Amino acid sequence: MYRYDAIDKEFLADRSAEFRGQVVRRLAGELNEEQFKPLRLRNGLYLQLHAYMLRIAIPYGAVNPTQLRKLAWISRTYDKGYGHFTTRTNLQLHWIKLADAPDILEHLAQVDMHALQTSGNCIRNVSADPYAGATAEEIDDPRVWAEAIRQWSSLHPEFSWLPRKFKIAVTASPKDRTAAKTHDIGLHLKRARDGSLGFEVMVGGGLGRMPYIAPTVRQFLPAPRLLSYLEAILRVYNRHGRRDNIHKARIKVLVAALGRDEFASQVEAEWEKSGTASDLPDTELARIRGAFAPKVFETLPTVSEALEAARAKTPAFARFARNNLKPHKVAGYTIVEVSLKAIGATPGDASAEQMEVVADLAERYGQDDIRVTHEQNLVLPHVKLDDAPAVWAALNAAGLATPNMNLVSDIIACPGLDYCALANARAISVAQNIAQKFADPDLAEKVGELKVKISGCINACGHHHVGHIGILGVDKKGEEFYQLTLGGSGAEDAAVGTALGPALPYNRVAEAVDTLVETYLRERHDGERFLDTFRRTGVAPFKEAVYADVH
Amino acid sequence: MPTFIRLHDRVFSLAEDPFTAVGDEDTIPPGDVIISLTRFQAEGEGLLSEGHSVGVRLESHEDVEALAYDLPQIAVVALAFPKFGDGRAYTSARLLRERLGYKGEVRAVGDVLREQAGFMVRCGFDAFEPADGSTVEVWEAAAHRFRHAYQRSDDGRPAAYAERGE
Ligand code: SF4
């Protein structure tokens, strides 16, 4: 894991001193709310329905036990003893006092954390594959590049006042766990025939009011030229992105307006003119790469007797192993998915105690490494198969072992009307109702992979457009209604979902999901996921089933 | 008279502004003037030949490339910030310095607040008309708030990777 050096630390200290000064000016009345707003947003501080919300950055989702314990301590000391992990792998605290915010940032800085650029029209927290360094699928460690992007994007002199927010994801595996194609820039590491590293560069994806899947603007960008190419993209966007209409200001609108080819040629022209000045020197890339040197792994047998024995003896562990243990690149190790989707709980919420349990496990069994996923779960990426039963037992005792990875109850939901000032409708309780319907783990496993994603309004923080089943809260004459979409995907086979039919009232949503699942079970061919069946049959059988009783 | 701050050799100082900002409808006063791009394209040559020192104000949507061939005769390029959050002028400043090799004054005008000082300096601005009542001391402190920067920039400070390489 990357360790902050004196420069990184002084940078954060300066930032927190600056923010303290701004809060003092605000509390003294020297700044009014209008002037203060853009400043606090740059430090992740939002004013929500009930209180201030602080959004803490977890760059590329990587956090160590010391940091996670500090987050637990902060949530206990300054909030209500829990935090909410978001789809951008940030942690949100929803009950913050303005006067405490500078102290919180200072505590964060002590463990090399911050809330920099978690909001505002700037380059946001970069995301990367949560299995980085652990999966055999990857051709290089995406964190190396994500860290380079983190540094480059921090208070960038030219690109800190963009038309709109800007999100970048880096993945290095054919299986995309970052939703790269829904980002402003998605970077997919590839290797050329001669073995050299490069990126497929996808630009102009995004959800919200106008969902777009990012088209590829360059098939292969030599990896050392990454930053200069990013600057060329950002420069074209900074100059030509729309600033007259907030709903048309994302880069996706510019790419769509110009067309992929014209946009790409403008970027190439800009890139040629600017040369290599902005690229990182090889020495710096090597320094960063060194921080992600492969861990030391023991030589272990592929099959663990301890694990097999536990599997035979404890059906609950066997179920967990089936759903939450993922293959590791090294024999005898596994990637453990920690579910923040207990049935009936708020998706993505973790209590201070739960954070501490995960921190302890990472220290004891997991090489001090923890990841946050954009699907709002945690990951222990390096656990010995032999230790998996003990890890499971501890997670289970803490309510963190729900065996539902990628299953119907592993739902993404935004905070919705419970917290968010922009919401039309609740999202959390809809997720809870659906999870309850599928509380029977046999049923959930029988249904198999099914990604349900819920947003409380068209801003789509819950990524509903790319849910296999997407659910969007809409307001109909002051009442909560929900628009369902089917067939979306945020992964390598990215697609925007198709509307099912007229919006449904709150109390019919979980039932409708149930009906959709029944329809799928009836229609599916062998080995088909929900998404595959939908893509084969189209919307008709699903629509008929859900609206049958309405006719 | 609004505050006018200049940056020279890394020192910020309060300065007399020798230039008068002149609107498109106004008559040209004697002395040094800053005019719009449109007016410059129509009247620039004449004004220069009459001995005025001429600056050009670029709005944030205007391309700095439009000035490329005239830059050697232009004393000031004033880049407008219609709103604090409109970041186009940062790109214009960098292009002036890095691509067009402009050595004259690059001035920030409009909604110019101390929170932008550091970004401006690093993009090559060297003159400022703060709209938030900043004194030179406040402006300088804001511009130097951060001891380090991760990116290369036009103010002569080394980027973090260069500091590390030392
Ligand atoms: S999708 Fe809407 S309701 Fe949900 S968090 Fe985003 S803005 Fe709020």
mmCIF file with all atom_site columns, N, CA and C and ligand atoms in Angstrom, chain A residues 414-416 420 422-423 455-457 459-462, ligand 1:
data_model
loop_
_atom_site.group_PDB
_atom_site.id
_atom_site.type_symbol
_atom_site.label_atom_id
_atom_site.label_alt_id
_atom_site.label_comp_id
_atom_site.label_asym_id
_atom_site.label_entity_id
_atom_site.label_seq_id
_atom_site.pdbx_PDB_ins_code
_atom_site.Cartn_x
_atom_site.Cartn_y
_atom_site.Cartn_z
_atom_site.occupancy
_atom_site.B_iso_or_equiv
_atom_site.pdbx_formal_charge
_atom_site.auth_seq_id
_atom_site.auth_comp_id
_atom_site.auth_asym_id
_atom_site.auth_atom_id
_atom_site.pdbx_PDB_model_num
ATOM   1  N  N   . CYS A 1 414 ? -28.835 4.461  -2.809  1.00 0.00 ? 414 CYS A N   1
ATOM   2  C  CA  . CYS A 1 414 ? -28.346 5.759  -2.351  1.00 0.00 ? 414 CYS A CA  1
ATOM   3  C  C   . CYS A 1 414 ? -29.061 6.105  -1.043  1.00 0.00 ? 414 CYS A C   1
ATOM   4  N  N   . PRO A 1 415 ? -28.643 7.154  -0.336  1.00 0.00 ? 415 PRO A N   1
ATOM   5  C  CA  . PRO A 1 415 ? -29.303 7.497  0.930   1.00 0.00 ? 415 PRO A CA  1
ATOM   6  C  C   . PRO A 1 415 ? -30.779 7.902  0.763   1.00 0.00 ? 415 PRO A C   1
ATOM   7  N  N   . GLY A 1 416 ? -31.147 8.422  -0.398  1.00 0.00 ? 416 GLY A N   1
ATOM   8  C  CA  . GLY A 1 416 ? -32.553 8.735  -0.663  1.00 0.00 ? 416 GLY A CA  1
ATOM   9  C  C   . GLY A 1 416 ? -33.152 9.709  0.341   1.00 0.00 ? 416 GLY A C   1
ATOM   10 N  N   . CYS A 1 420 ? -31.116 12.700 1.983   1.00 0.00 ? 420 CYS A N   1
ATOM   11 C  CA  . CYS A 1 420 ? -30.681 13.571 0.906   1.00 0.00 ? 420 CYS A CA  1
ATOM   12 C  C   . CYS A 1 420 ? -31.730 14.623 0.574   1.00 0.00 ? 420 CYS A C   1
ATOM   13 N  N   . LEU A 1 422 ? -32.138 16.216 -2.086  1.00 0.00 ? 422 LEU A N   1
ATOM   14 C  CA  . LEU A 1 422 ? -32.598 16.209 -3.478  1.00 0.00 ? 422 LEU A CA  1
ATOM   15 C  C   . LEU A 1 422 ? -33.579 15.077 -3.775  1.00 0.00 ? 422 LEU A C   1
ATOM   16 N  N   . ALA A 1 423 ? -33.753 14.177 -2.828  1.00 0.00 ? 423 ALA A N   1
ATOM   17 C  CA  . ALA A 1 423 ? -34.490 12.945 -3.105  1.00 0.00 ? 423 ALA A CA  1
ATOM   18 C  C   . ALA A 1 423 ? -35.971 13.174 -3.388  1.00 0.00 ? 423 ALA A C   1
ATOM   19 N  N   . SER A 1 455 ? -32.006 4.341  -6.856  1.00 0.00 ? 455 SER A N   1
ATOM   20 C  CA  . SER A 1 455 ? -31.693 5.757  -6.653  1.00 0.00 ? 455 SER A CA  1
ATOM   21 C  C   . SER A 1 455 ? -32.951 6.492  -6.212  1.00 0.00 ? 455 SER A C   1
ATOM   22 N  N   . GLY A 1 456 ? -32.773 7.447  -5.312  1.00 0.00 ? 456 GLY A N   1
ATOM   23 C  CA  . GLY A 1 456 ? -33.911 8.219  -4.809  1.00 0.00 ? 456 GLY A CA  1
ATOM   24 C  C   . GLY A 1 456 ? -34.305 9.381  -5.706  1.00 0.00 ? 456 GLY A C   1
ATOM   25 N  N   . CYS A 1 457 ? -33.505 9.651  -6.746  1.00 0.00 ? 457 CYS A N   1
ATOM   26 C  CA  . CYS A 1 457 ? -33.889 10.668 -7.726  1.00 0.00 ? 457 CYS A CA  1
ATOM   27 C  C   . CYS A 1 457 ? -33.034 10.480 -8.973  1.00 0.00 ? 457 CYS A C   1
ATOM   28 N  N   . ASN A 1 459 ? -30.616 11.890 -10.168 1.00 0.00 ? 459 ASN A N   1
ATOM   29 C  CA  . ASN A 1 459 ? -29.163 12.033 -10.110 1.00 0.00 ? 459 ASN A CA  1
ATOM   30 C  C   . ASN A 1 459 ? -28.434 10.691 -10.102 1.00 0.00 ? 459 ASN A C   1
ATOM   31 N  N   . ALA A 1 460 ? -29.146 9.629  -9.801  1.00 0.00 ? 460 ALA A N   1
ATOM   32 C  CA  . ALA A 1 460 ? -28.659 8.269  -10.050 1.00 0.00 ? 460 ALA A CA  1
ATOM   33 C  C   . ALA A 1 460 ? -27.442 7.869  -9.223  1.00 0.00 ? 460 ALA A C   1
ATOM   34 N  N   . CYS A 1 461 ? -27.333 8.391  -8.005  1.00 0.00 ? 461 CYS A N   1
ATOM   35 C  CA  . CYS A 1 461 ? -26.216 7.975  -7.146  1.00 0.00 ? 461 CYS A CA  1
ATOM   36 C  C   . CYS A 1 461 ? -26.290 6.483  -6.850  1.00 0.00 ? 461 CYS A C   1
ATOM   37 N  N   . GLY A 1 462 ? -27.459 5.889  -6.946  1.00 0.00 ? 462 GLY A N   1
ATOM   38 C  CA  . GLY A 1 462 ? -27.600 4.443  -6.736  1.00 0.00 ? 462 GLY A CA  1
ATOM   39 C  C   . GLY A 1 462 ? -27.433 3.645  -8.021  1.00 0.00 ? 462 GLY A C   1
HETATM 40 S  S1  . SF4 C 2 .   ? -29.731 9.729  -6.308  1.00 0.00 ? 1   SF4 C S1  1
HETATM 41 FE FE1 . SF4 C 2 .   ? -30.788 11.571 -5.694  1.00 0.00 ? 1   SF4 C FE1 1
HETATM 42 S  S2  . SF4 C 2 .   ? -31.674 11.008 -3.748  1.00 0.00 ? 1   SF4 C S2  1
HETATM 43 FE FE2 . SF4 C 2 .   ? -30.087 9.532  -4.127  1.00 0.00 ? 1   SF4 C FE2 1
HETATM 44 S  S3  . SF4 C 2 .   ? -28.307 10.387 -3.098  1.00 0.00 ? 1   SF4 C S3  1
HETATM 45 FE FE3 . SF4 C 2 .   ? -28.232 11.003 -5.263  1.00 0.00 ? 1   SF4 C FE3 1
HETATM 46 S  S4  . SF4 C 2 .   ? -29.143 13.013 -5.232  1.00 0.00 ? 1   SF4 C S4  1
HETATM 47 FE FE4 . SF4 C 2 .   ? -29.761 12.042 -3.309  1.00 0.00 ? 1   SF4 C FE4 1
#
